[in-house]
PDB file of C-alpha atoms in Angstrom:
ATOM      1  CA  MET A  23     -13.768 -36.452  34.420  1.00 47.00           C
ATOM      2  CA  SER A  24     -14.892 -36.179  30.814  1.00 51.00           C
ATOM      3  CA  THR A  25     -13.051 -38.363  28.336  1.00 51.00           C
ATOM      4  CA  GLN A  26     -14.162 -36.363  25.264  1.00 56.00           C
ATOM      5  CA  ALA A  27     -11.276 -34.698  23.393  1.00 56.00           C
ATOM      6  CA  ASN A  28     -11.166 -30.920  23.372  1.00 56.00           C
ATOM      7  CA  THR A  29     -11.979 -29.823  19.800  1.00 61.00           C
ATOM      8  CA  GLY A  30     -12.067 -26.084  20.427  1.00 70.00           C
ATOM      9  CA  ILE A  31     -10.298 -23.616  18.120  1.00 76.00           C
ATOM     10  CA  PRO A  32      -7.900 -21.217  19.857  1.00 79.00           C
ATOM     11  CA  PHE A  33      -8.778 -17.574  19.125  1.00 77.00           C
ATOM     12  CA  SER A  34      -6.681 -14.532  19.922  1.00 78.00           C
ATOM     13  CA  TYR A  35      -6.225 -10.856  19.069  1.00 76.00           C
ATOM     14  CA  SER A  36      -3.034  -9.499  17.589  1.00 78.00           C
ATOM     15  CA  GLN A  37      -1.522  -6.805  19.782  1.00 75.00           C
ATOM     16  CA  SER A  38      -0.786  -4.662  16.715  1.00 78.00           C
ATOM     17  CA  GLN A  39      -3.944  -4.330  14.627  1.00 78.00           C
ATOM     18  CA  SER A  40      -3.424  -3.617  10.905  1.00 77.00           C
ATOM     19  CA  PRO A  41      -5.413  -0.696   9.453  1.00 79.00           C
ATOM     20  CA  ILE A  42      -7.856  -1.866   6.769  1.00 80.00           C
ATOM     21  CA  ARG A  43     -10.619  -0.347   4.661  1.00 81.00           C
ATOM     22  CA  LEU A  44     -13.300  -2.685   3.310  1.00 84.00           C
ATOM     23  CA  LEU A  45     -14.821  -2.091  -0.116  1.00 86.00           C
ATOM     24  CA  GLU A  46     -18.167  -3.638  -1.055  1.00 87.00           C
ATOM     25  CA  LEU A  47     -18.228  -4.517  -4.759  1.00 88.00           C
ATOM     26  CA  PRO A  48     -21.474  -4.765  -6.763  1.00 89.00           C
ATOM     27  CA  PRO A  49     -21.863  -8.150  -8.526  1.00 90.00           C
ATOM     28  CA  ALA A  50     -21.059  -6.704 -11.963  1.00 87.00           C
ATOM     29  CA  LEU A  51     -17.881  -5.048 -10.719  1.00 91.00           C
ATOM     30  CA  LEU A  52     -16.869  -8.155  -8.778  1.00 91.00           C
ATOM     31  CA  SER A  53     -17.170 -10.219 -11.969  1.00 91.00           C
ATOM     32  CA  LEU A  54     -15.071  -7.628 -13.768  1.00 91.00           C
ATOM     33  CA  VAL A  55     -12.160  -7.626 -11.323  1.00 89.00           C
ATOM     34  CA  THR A  56     -12.164 -11.430 -10.974  1.00 92.00           C
ATOM     35  CA  SER A  57     -12.228 -12.081 -14.723  1.00 92.00           C
ATOM     36  CA  HIS A  58      -9.294 -13.570 -16.630  1.00 93.00           C
ATOM     37  CA  SER A  59      -8.332 -10.125 -17.928  1.00 92.00           C
ATOM     38  CA  PRO A  60      -9.242  -7.671 -15.155  1.00 91.00           C
ATOM     39  CA  PRO A  61      -9.105  -4.009 -16.199  1.00 92.00           C
ATOM     40  CA  ILE A  62      -7.278  -1.235 -14.402  1.00 91.00           C
ATOM     41  CA  ILE A  63      -9.415   0.235 -11.618  1.00 91.00           C
ATOM     42  CA  GLN A  64      -8.668   3.795 -10.492  1.00 92.00           C
ATOM     43  CA  ILE A  65      -9.648   5.814  -7.433  1.00 90.00           C
ATOM     44  CA  LYS A  66      -9.719   9.545  -8.117  1.00 90.00           C
ATOM     45  CA  ALA A  67     -10.382  12.551  -5.920  1.00 84.00           C
ATOM     46  CA  ALA A  68     -13.526  14.511  -6.701  1.00 66.00           C
ATOM     47  CA  PRO A  69     -14.920  17.826  -5.425  1.00 58.00           C
ATOM     48  CA  THR A  70     -17.704  17.414  -2.891  1.00 53.00           C
ATOM     49  CA  PRO A  71     -21.130  18.190  -4.418  1.00 53.00           C
ATOM     50  CA  ALA A  72     -22.466  21.640  -3.605  1.00 49.00           C
ATOM     51  CA  ASN A  73     -25.501  20.252  -1.760  1.00 47.00           C
ATOM     52  CA  THR A  74     -23.374  18.179   0.625  1.00 43.00           C
ATOM     53  CA  THR A  75     -23.949  19.130   4.261  1.00 45.00           C
ATOM     54  CA  GLY A  76     -22.135  18.363   7.476  1.00 41.00           C
ATOM     55  CA  PRO A  77     -18.558  18.840   8.644  1.00 41.00           C
ATOM     56  CA  ARG A  78     -17.149  17.065   5.579  1.00 41.00           C
ATOM     57  CA  GLY A  79     -19.095  19.213   3.137  1.00 37.00           C
ATOM     58  CA  SER A  80     -16.129  21.413   2.289  1.00 37.00           C
ATOM     59  CA  GLY A  81     -13.672  18.585   1.764  1.00 42.00           C
ATOM     60  CA  ASP A  82     -13.038  16.199  -1.082  1.00 50.00           C
ATOM     61  CA  HIS A  83     -14.465  12.755  -1.662  1.00 76.00           C
ATOM     62  CA  ALA A  84     -13.371   9.992  -3.994  1.00 86.00           C
ATOM     63  CA  VAL A  85     -14.774   8.058  -6.917  1.00 91.00           C
ATOM     64  CA  LEU A  86     -13.841   4.660  -8.280  1.00 93.00           C
ATOM     65  CA  CYS A  87     -13.496   4.436 -12.053  1.00 94.00           C
ATOM     66  CA  THR A  88     -13.568   1.370 -14.258  1.00 93.00           C
ATOM     67  CA  PRO A  89     -12.676   1.872 -17.936  1.00 94.00           C
ATOM     68  CA  THR A  90     -16.333   2.661 -18.715  1.00 94.00           C
ATOM     69  CA  GLN A  91     -18.127   3.642 -15.503  1.00 93.00           C
ATOM     70  CA  THR A  92     -17.784   5.883 -12.450  1.00 94.00           C
ATOM     71  CA  PHE A  93     -18.827   4.981  -8.902  1.00 93.00           C
ATOM     72  CA  SER A  94     -19.144   7.302  -5.934  1.00 91.00           C
ATOM     73  CA  LEU A  95     -17.651   5.981  -2.680  1.00 89.00           C
ATOM     74  CA  ARG A  96     -19.918   6.247   0.375  1.00 88.00           C
ATOM     75  CA  HIS A  97     -18.764   5.561   3.924  1.00 84.00           C
ATOM     76  CA  VAL A  98     -21.144   3.138   5.696  1.00 86.00           C
ATOM     77  CA  HIS A  99     -20.888   2.441   9.437  1.00 85.00           C
ATOM     78  CA  CYS A 100     -21.950  -0.869  10.962  1.00 80.00           C
ATOM     79  CA  SER A 101     -23.116  -1.621  14.507  1.00 80.00           C
ATOM     80  CA  ASN A 102     -20.984  -4.761  14.811  1.00 81.00           C
ATOM     81  CA  SER A 103     -17.255  -4.825  14.241  1.00 81.00           C
ATOM     82  CA  ILE A 104     -15.907  -6.861  11.338  1.00 82.00           C
ATOM     83  CA  LEU A 105     -12.840  -8.938  12.189  1.00 83.00           C
ATOM     84  CA  LEU A 106     -10.161  -9.900   9.712  1.00 84.00           C
ATOM     85  CA  ILE A 107      -8.649 -13.185  10.881  1.00 81.00           C
ATOM     86  CA  GLN A 108      -5.823 -15.419   9.765  1.00 82.00           C
ATOM     87  CA  PRO A 109      -4.583 -18.873  10.840  1.00 85.00           C
ATOM     88  CA  SER A 110      -2.155 -19.021  13.727  1.00 81.00           C
ATOM     89  CA  GLU A 111      -0.256 -21.702  15.580  1.00 75.00           C
ATOM     90  CA  PRO A 112      -1.880 -22.932  18.807  1.00 66.00           C
ATOM     91  CA  PRO A 113      -0.408 -21.412  21.970  1.00 61.00           C
ATOM     92  CA  PRO A 114       2.217 -23.453  23.852  1.00 65.00           C
ATOM     93  CA  PRO A 115       0.910 -25.472  26.823  1.00 62.00           C
ATOM     94  CA  SER A 116       0.824 -23.644  30.115  1.00 62.00           C
ATOM     95  CA  PRO A 117       2.536 -25.205  33.147  1.00 61.00           C
ATOM     96  CA  VAL A 118      -0.529 -24.428  35.253  1.00 58.00           C
ATOM     97  CA  GLU A 119      -3.019 -26.238  33.002  1.00 54.00           C
ATOM     98  CA  ASP A 120      -5.424 -28.498  34.811  1.00 54.00           C
ATOM     99  CA  GLU A 121      -5.379 -32.250  34.353  1.00 55.00           C
ATOM    100  CA  GLN A 122      -8.156 -32.252  31.720  1.00 52.00           C
ATOM    101  CA  GLN A 123      -6.327 -29.728  29.503  1.00 53.00           C
ATOM    102  CA  GLN A 124      -3.105 -31.697  29.816  1.00 53.00           C
ATOM    103  CA  ALA A 125      -4.880 -34.916  28.879  1.00 51.00           C
ATOM    104  CA  PHE A 126      -6.624 -33.370  25.866  1.00 48.00           C
ATOM    105  CA  PRO A 127      -4.513 -30.438  24.646  1.00 56.00           C
ATOM    106  CA  LEU A 128      -5.591 -28.072  21.843  1.00 55.00           C
ATOM    107  CA  THR A 129      -3.850 -29.359  18.750  1.00 56.00           C
ATOM    108  CA  SER A 130      -5.814 -27.590  15.971  1.00 65.00           C
ATOM    109  CA  THR A 131      -4.616 -24.478  14.171  1.00 76.00           C
ATOM    110  CA  GLY A 132      -5.844 -21.348  15.871  1.00 81.00           C
ATOM    111  CA  LEU A 133      -7.291 -18.087  14.555  1.00 84.00           C
ATOM    112  CA  LYS A 134      -5.977 -14.605  15.221  1.00 84.00           C
ATOM    113  CA  ALA A 135      -7.798 -11.315  14.608  1.00 83.00           C
ATOM    114  CA  VAL A 136      -5.269  -9.060  12.883  1.00 83.00           C
ATOM    115  CA  ALA A 137      -7.584  -6.150  12.016  1.00 84.00           C
ATOM    116  CA  THR A 138     -10.941  -4.714  13.020  1.00 82.00           C
ATOM    117  CA  ALA A 139     -13.251  -2.600  10.873  1.00 82.00           C
ATOM    118  CA  GLY A 140     -16.307  -0.687  12.011  1.00 81.00           C
ATOM    119  CA  SER A 141     -17.313   0.516   8.552  1.00 84.00           C
ATOM    120  CA  TRP A 142     -16.928  -0.134   4.841  1.00 84.00           C
ATOM    121  CA  LEU A 143     -17.084   1.728   1.539  1.00 86.00           C
ATOM    122  CA  GLU A 144     -20.156   1.325  -0.642  1.00 89.00           C
ATOM    123  CA  LEU A 145     -20.037   1.917  -4.416  1.00 91.00           C
ATOM    124  CA  ILE A 146     -22.870   3.905  -6.008  1.00 91.00           C
ATOM    125  CA  PRO A 147     -23.019   4.283  -9.833  1.00 92.00           C
ATOM    126  CA  VAL A 148     -23.012   7.934 -10.913  1.00 91.00           C
ATOM    127  CA  THR A 149     -23.210   9.752 -14.243  1.00 91.00           C
ATOM    128  CA  PRO A 150     -20.851  12.732 -14.025  1.00 90.00           C
ATOM    129  CA  ASP A 151     -21.358  15.778 -16.222  1.00 92.00           C
ATOM    130  CA  CYS A 152     -17.972  15.421 -17.855  1.00 93.00           C
ATOM    131  CA  ALA A 153     -18.728  17.918 -20.622  1.00 93.00           C
ATOM    132  CA  SER A 154     -19.368  20.732 -18.151  1.00 93.00           C
ATOM    133  CA  ILE A 155     -16.142  19.923 -16.332  1.00 92.00           C
ATOM    134  CA  LEU A 156     -14.169  19.990 -19.582  1.00 94.00           C
ATOM    135  CA  ARG A 157     -15.736  23.292 -20.628  1.00 93.00           C
ATOM    136  CA  GLU A 158     -14.405  24.890 -17.466  1.00 91.00           C
ATOM    137  CA  LYS A 159     -10.917  23.438 -17.807  1.00 91.00           C
ATOM    138  CA  ILE A 160     -10.199  23.583 -21.555  1.00 93.00           C
ATOM    139  CA  PRO A 161      -9.557  27.022 -23.105  1.00 92.00           C
ATOM    140  CA  VAL A 162     -11.441  27.994 -26.259  1.00 92.00           C
ATOM    141  CA  TYR A 163      -9.594  28.040 -29.564  1.00 92.00           C
ATOM    142  CA  HIS A 164     -10.961  30.900 -31.686  1.00 87.00           C
ATOM    143  CA  GLY A 165      -8.976  30.252 -34.818  1.00 77.00           C
ATOM    144  CA  TRP A 166      -5.964  31.510 -36.661  1.00 62.00           C
ATOM    145  CA  THR A 167      -7.218  34.832 -38.048  1.00 54.00           C
ATOM    146  CA  ASP A 168      -5.752  38.279 -37.409  1.00 48.00           C
ATOM    147  CA  ASN A 169      -8.566  39.061 -34.976  1.00 52.00           C
ATOM    148  CA  HIS A 170      -7.948  35.852 -33.051  1.00 49.00           C
ATOM    149  CA  PRO A 171      -4.269  34.896 -33.275  1.00 48.00           C
ATOM    150  CA  VAL A 172      -3.057  31.481 -32.247  1.00 54.00           C
ATOM    151  CA  PRO A 173      -2.954  31.395 -28.421  1.00 54.00           C
ATOM    152  CA  PRO A 174       0.542  31.670 -26.951  1.00 53.00           C
ATOM    153  CA  ALA A 175       2.153  28.572 -25.510  1.00 55.00           C
ATOM    154  CA  MET A 176       1.323  27.946 -21.862  1.00 55.00           C
ATOM    155  CA  GLU A 177       3.986  27.497 -19.205  1.00 58.00           C
ATOM    156  CA  GLU A 178       2.215  24.323 -18.085  1.00 69.00           C
ATOM    157  CA  PRO A 179       0.177  23.009 -21.032  1.00 74.00           C
ATOM    158  CA  ILE A 180      -3.131  21.396 -20.161  1.00 87.00           C
ATOM    159  CA  SER A 181      -2.822  18.157 -22.087  1.00 92.00           C
ATOM    160  CA  ARG A 182      -5.478  15.531 -22.670  1.00 94.00           C
ATOM    161  CA  ALA A 183      -3.615  13.038 -20.488  1.00 93.00           C
ATOM    162  CA  ARG A 184      -3.310  15.560 -17.667  1.00 92.00           C
ATOM    163  CA  LEU A 185      -7.011  16.355 -17.853  1.00 93.00           C
ATOM    164  CA  LEU A 186      -7.937  12.674 -17.828  1.00 93.00           C
ATOM    165  CA  ASP A 187      -5.841  12.071 -14.718  1.00 91.00           C
ATOM    166  CA  SER A 188      -7.331  15.034 -12.862  1.00 89.00           C
ATOM    167  CA  ILE A 189     -11.026  14.639 -13.716  1.00 92.00           C
ATOM    168  CA  PRO A 190     -13.025  12.103 -11.655  1.00 92.00           C
ATOM    169  CA  VAL A 191     -14.597  10.195 -14.550  1.00 94.00           C
ATOM    170  CA  SER A 192     -13.903   6.966 -16.403  1.00 94.00           C
ATOM    171  CA  ASP A 193     -11.815   6.902 -19.570  1.00 95.00           C
ATOM    172  CA  ALA A 194     -14.841   6.131 -21.755  1.00 95.00           C
ATOM    173  CA  GLU A 195     -16.965   8.935 -20.282  1.00 96.00           C
ATOM    174  CA  PHE A 196     -14.071  11.349 -20.735  1.00 96.00           C
ATOM    175  CA  SER A 197     -13.567  10.321 -24.375  1.00 95.00           C
ATOM    176  CA  ILE A 198     -17.260  10.760 -25.201  1.00 94.00           C
ATOM    177  CA  ALA A 199     -17.292  14.303 -23.805  1.00 95.00           C
ATOM    178  CA  TRP A 200     -13.914  15.146 -25.398  1.00 95.00           C
ATOM    179  CA  ASP A 201     -15.133  14.042 -28.835  1.00 92.00           C
ATOM    180  CA  ALA A 202     -18.485  15.804 -28.440  1.00 91.00           C
ATOM    181  CA  LEU A 203     -16.703  19.095 -27.715  1.00 93.00           C
ATOM    182  CA  LEU A 204     -14.407  18.487 -30.729  1.00 93.00           C
ATOM    183  CA  ALA A 205     -11.532  19.060 -28.326  1.00 95.00           C
ATOM    184  CA  PHE A 206      -8.019  18.596 -29.680  1.00 95.00           C
ATOM    185  CA  GLU A 207      -4.347  18.935 -28.841  1.00 93.00           C
ATOM    186  CA  THR A 208      -1.857  21.168 -30.620  1.00 89.00           C
ATOM    187  CA  ASP A 209       1.555  19.910 -31.694  1.00 85.00           C
ATOM    188  CA  SER A 210       2.932  21.246 -28.402  1.00 85.00           C
ATOM    189  CA  GLY A 211       0.476  19.157 -26.389  1.00 88.00           C
ATOM    190  CA  GLU A 212      -1.948  21.917 -25.362  1.00 91.00           C
ATOM    191  CA  ALA A 213      -5.639  21.042 -25.165  1.00 94.00           C
ATOM    192  CA  PHE A 214      -8.247  23.347 -26.714  1.00 94.00           C
ATOM    193  CA  ARG A 215     -11.916  23.238 -27.641  1.00 93.00           C
ATOM    194  CA  PRO A 216     -12.754  25.122 -30.839  1.00 93.00           C
ATOM    195  CA  SER A 217     -15.296  27.897 -31.045  1.00 90.00           C
ATOM    196  CA  ALA A 218     -18.145  27.621 -33.543  1.00 88.00           C
ATOM    197  CA  ALA A 219     -16.347  30.088 -35.822  1.00 87.00           C
ATOM    198  CA  ALA A 220     -13.165  28.004 -35.747  1.00 89.00           C
ATOM    199  CA  ILE A 221     -15.107  24.858 -36.640  1.00 88.00           C
ATOM    200  CA  LEU A 222     -16.861  26.633 -39.506  1.00 87.00           C
ATOM    201  CA  LYS A 223     -13.565  27.862 -40.869  1.00 87.00           C
ATOM    202  CA  ALA A 224     -12.022  24.397 -40.587  1.00 88.00           C
ATOM    203  CA  ILE A 225     -14.957  22.871 -42.486  1.00 86.00           C
ATOM    204  CA  SER A 226     -14.668  25.575 -45.125  1.00 86.00           C
ATOM    205  CA  GLU A 227     -10.944  24.939 -45.584  1.00 86.00           C
ATOM    206  CA  ILE A 228     -11.481  21.175 -45.847  1.00 86.00           C
ATOM    207  CA  ASN A 229     -14.287  21.702 -48.363  1.00 83.00           C
ATOM    208  CA  THR A 230     -12.292  24.173 -50.458  1.00 86.00           C
ATOM    209  CA  SER A 231      -9.232  21.937 -50.604  1.00 86.00           C
ATOM    210  CA  ALA A 232     -11.262  18.792 -51.345  1.00 85.00           C
ATOM    211  CA  THR A 233     -13.155  20.559 -54.140  1.00 84.00           C
ATOM    212  CA  ALA A 234      -9.942  21.891 -55.678  1.00 85.00           C
ATOM    213  CA  GLU A 235      -8.453  18.388 -55.682  1.00 83.00           C
ATOM    214  CA  SER A 236     -11.717  16.709 -56.828  1.00 85.00           C
ATOM    215  CA  PHE A 237     -11.470  14.711 -53.617  1.00 85.00           C
ATOM    216  CA  SER A 238     -14.626  12.947 -52.391  1.00 82.00           C
ATOM    217  CA  LEU A 239     -15.276  12.588 -48.670  1.00 80.00           C
ATOM    218  CA  SER A 240     -18.158  10.158 -49.221  1.00 79.00           C
ATOM    219  CA  THR A 241     -16.397   7.518 -51.302  1.00 80.00           C
ATOM    220  CA  PRO A 242     -17.294   3.972 -50.137  1.00 79.00           C
ATOM    221  CA  SER A 243     -13.651   3.090 -49.547  1.00 80.00           C
ATOM    222  CA  GLY A 244     -13.227   6.147 -47.349  1.00 82.00           C
ATOM    223  CA  PHE A 245     -10.332   8.556 -47.030  1.00 85.00           C
ATOM    224  CA  THR A 246      -7.474   9.046 -44.604  1.00 84.00           C
ATOM    225  CA  VAL A 247      -6.794  11.990 -42.348  1.00 84.00           C
ATOM    226  CA  SER A 248      -3.276  12.166 -43.751  1.00 86.00           C
ATOM    227  CA  ALA A 249      -4.744  12.792 -47.216  1.00 87.00           C
ATOM    228  CA  ILE A 250      -6.770  15.723 -45.874  1.00 86.00           C
ATOM    229  CA  LEU A 251      -3.767  17.105 -44.007  1.00 86.00           C
ATOM    230  CA  GLY A 252      -1.733  16.861 -47.192  1.00 87.00           C
ATOM    231  CA  MET A 253      -4.267  19.005 -49.037  1.00 87.00           C
ATOM    232  CA  LEU A 254      -4.209  21.535 -46.184  1.00 85.00           C
ATOM    233  CA  ASP A 255      -0.430  21.778 -46.115  1.00 79.00           C
ATOM    234  CA  ASP A 256      -0.518  25.496 -46.951  1.00 78.00           C
ATOM    235  CA  VAL A 257      -3.201  26.297 -44.356  1.00 79.00           C
ATOM    236  CA  GLU A 258      -2.119  27.248 -40.836  1.00 80.00           C
ATOM    237  CA  MET A 259      -4.638  24.967 -39.181  1.00 85.00           C
ATOM    238  CA  PRO A 260      -3.803  22.675 -36.231  1.00 88.00           C
ATOM    239  CA  ALA A 261      -3.778  19.047 -37.320  1.00 88.00           C
ATOM    240  CA  GLY A 262      -5.635  18.139 -34.134  1.00 91.00           C
ATOM    241  CA  LEU A 263      -8.502  20.438 -35.099  1.00 92.00           C
ATOM    242  CA  VAL A 264      -8.716  18.841 -38.549  1.00 90.00           C
ATOM    243  CA  MET A 265      -8.916  15.378 -37.003  1.00 90.00           C
ATOM    244  CA  ALA A 266     -11.536  16.529 -34.480  1.00 91.00           C
ATOM    245  CA  VAL A 267     -13.732  18.043 -37.200  1.00 89.00           C
ATOM    246  CA  ILE A 268     -13.415  14.932 -39.362  1.00 88.00           C
ATOM    247  CA  GLY A 269     -14.389  12.815 -36.364  1.00 86.00           C
ATOM    248  CA  GLY A 270     -17.448  15.028 -35.879  1.00 86.00           C
ATOM    249  CA  MET A 271     -18.616  14.683 -39.488  1.00 83.00           C
ATOM    250  CA  CYS A 272     -17.475  11.191 -40.397  1.00 85.00           C
ATOM    251  CA  ASP A 273     -17.392   7.582 -39.243  1.00 84.00           C
ATOM    252  CA  ARG A 274     -14.564   5.107 -39.450  1.00 83.00           C
ATOM    253  CA  VAL A 275     -14.782   2.661 -42.350  1.00 82.00           C
ATOM    254  CA  GLU A 276     -14.832  -0.688 -40.569  1.00 77.00           C
ATOM    255  CA  GLU A 277     -14.388  -2.765 -43.722  1.00 66.00           C
ATOM    256  CA  SER A 278     -11.339  -0.804 -44.858  1.00 59.00           C
ATOM    257  CA  MET A 279      -7.843  -2.275 -44.734  1.00 59.00           C
ATOM    258  CA  ASP A 280      -6.668   1.087 -43.399  1.00 59.00           C
ATOM    259  CA  ASP A 281      -7.409   1.530 -39.680  1.00 62.00           C
ATOM    260  CA  ASN A 282      -7.550   5.292 -40.180  1.00 76.00           C
ATOM    261  CA  ALA A 283     -10.081   5.384 -43.036  1.00 84.00           C
ATOM    262  CA  TRP A 284     -13.090   7.688 -42.694  1.00 85.00           C
ATOM    263  CA  ARG A 285     -16.305   8.285 -44.621  1.00 83.00           C
ATOM    264  CA  LEU A 286     -18.760  11.191 -44.447  1.00 80.00           C
ATOM    265  CA  ASN A 287     -21.779  10.295 -42.291  1.00 79.00           C
ATOM    266  CA  THR A 288     -24.966  11.669 -43.826  1.00 71.00           C
ATOM    267  CA  ASP A 289     -26.749  11.291 -40.480  1.00 74.00           C
ATOM    268  CA  LYS A 290     -24.350  13.848 -39.013  1.00 70.00           C
ATOM    269  CA  CYS A 291     -24.334  16.126 -42.043  1.00 62.00           C
ATOM    270  CA  CYS A 292     -26.934  17.449 -44.451  1.00 48.00           C
ATOM    271  CA  VAL A 293     -25.337  17.844 -47.881  1.00 40.00           C
ATOM    272  CA  SER A 294     -26.776  19.436 -50.998  1.00 37.00           C
ATOM    273  CA  GLY A 295     -25.175  21.060 -54.014  1.00 37.00           C
ATOM    274  CA  ASN A 296     -21.933  22.907 -53.495  1.00 39.00           C
ATOM    275  CA  TRP A 297     -20.839  22.770 -49.895  1.00 39.00           C
ATOM    276  CA  GLY A 298     -21.147  25.658 -47.527  1.00 41.00           C
ATOM    277  CA  ALA A 299     -21.281  25.166 -43.799  1.00 42.00           C
ATOM    278  CA  SER A 300     -23.288  26.057 -40.744  1.00 42.00           C
ATOM    279  CA  ILE A 301     -23.130  24.821 -37.183  1.00 42.00           C
ATOM    280  CA  GLU A 302     -25.580  24.315 -34.367  1.00 42.00           C
ATOM    281  CA  ARG A 303     -24.965  23.801 -30.666  1.00 39.00           C
ATOM    282  CA  SER A 304     -27.090  21.251 -28.833  1.00 40.00           C
ATOM    283  CA  ASN A 305     -26.318  20.634 -25.174  1.00 34.00           C
ATOM    284  CA  PHE A 306     -22.530  20.332 -25.099  1.00 36.00           C
ATOM    285  CA  ASP A 307     -21.888  19.027 -28.614  1.00 44.00           C
ATOM    286  CA  HIS A 308     -21.514  20.680 -31.983  1.00 48.00           C
ATOM    287  CA  ARG A 309     -23.929  19.491 -34.657  1.00 47.00           C
ATOM    288  CA  ILE A 310     -22.379  20.194 -38.035  1.00 47.00           C
ATOM    289  CA  ARG A 311     -24.438  20.682 -41.168  1.00 48.00           C
ATOM    290  CA  LEU A 312     -23.069  21.209 -44.647  1.00 44.00           C
ATOM    291  CA  HIS A 313     -25.386  22.905 -47.106  1.00 40.00           C
ATOM    292  CA  GLY A 314     -25.439  24.559 -50.501  1.00 35.00           C
TER     293      GLY A 314
END
């Protein structure tokens, strides 16, 4: 009879297996979620691409969004099952154990398989065309003239927050496309994207009011949006549109004590003489030029 102690580890399967889904994280994303200040990670539903084939081609798939990046989730099958185990107490001794087992019982903590996975989810970085998605979802604001009256209030306003929740892109990618389209919200929370004519008229109104007040948009100390809105108090122009146009023409003044100070960016605008305005479209953004 052997006198060596039995050092085996008891292993068993749980009768009720817990459902699990494994997610493989790229190194950069793993570092992000294990940092001292991990960001909020979201999983959003996304329409299946048009070129997807197979029985799941007509369904939806999901994306994972960090604050700045979007990842497509791909289902990967493996040939060997992956077991999720946890420590368990060793089983009680059996009355029919042989003499060797009774002499050297299993005293170590055992392991129990509580879940089994035959696949995992792989993350693939993607660059969604957020601007095209927003163009389809955000109605066009044509202005506040007699020919194009202010759109009536919607029963269910499409707000910026609602769009962000429903579109499968990261917050940063959404914000870049939103700003490039000069999209804005009305006081009632409805999202719009202005037409070229509406942007031209907004620039003209800002220019006219600033000229009448001898107000400079290119002063080194910058100006505030509230100052512009004050000059436009008699103009029926949405405040959100004014802020969007200013954001398209100007940059924030970093060295200013006021967090909301702006200064005209000459790289975005071409200025000469008395201001007039023209606008060009390039891809999905509006390139604004002021000219004499």
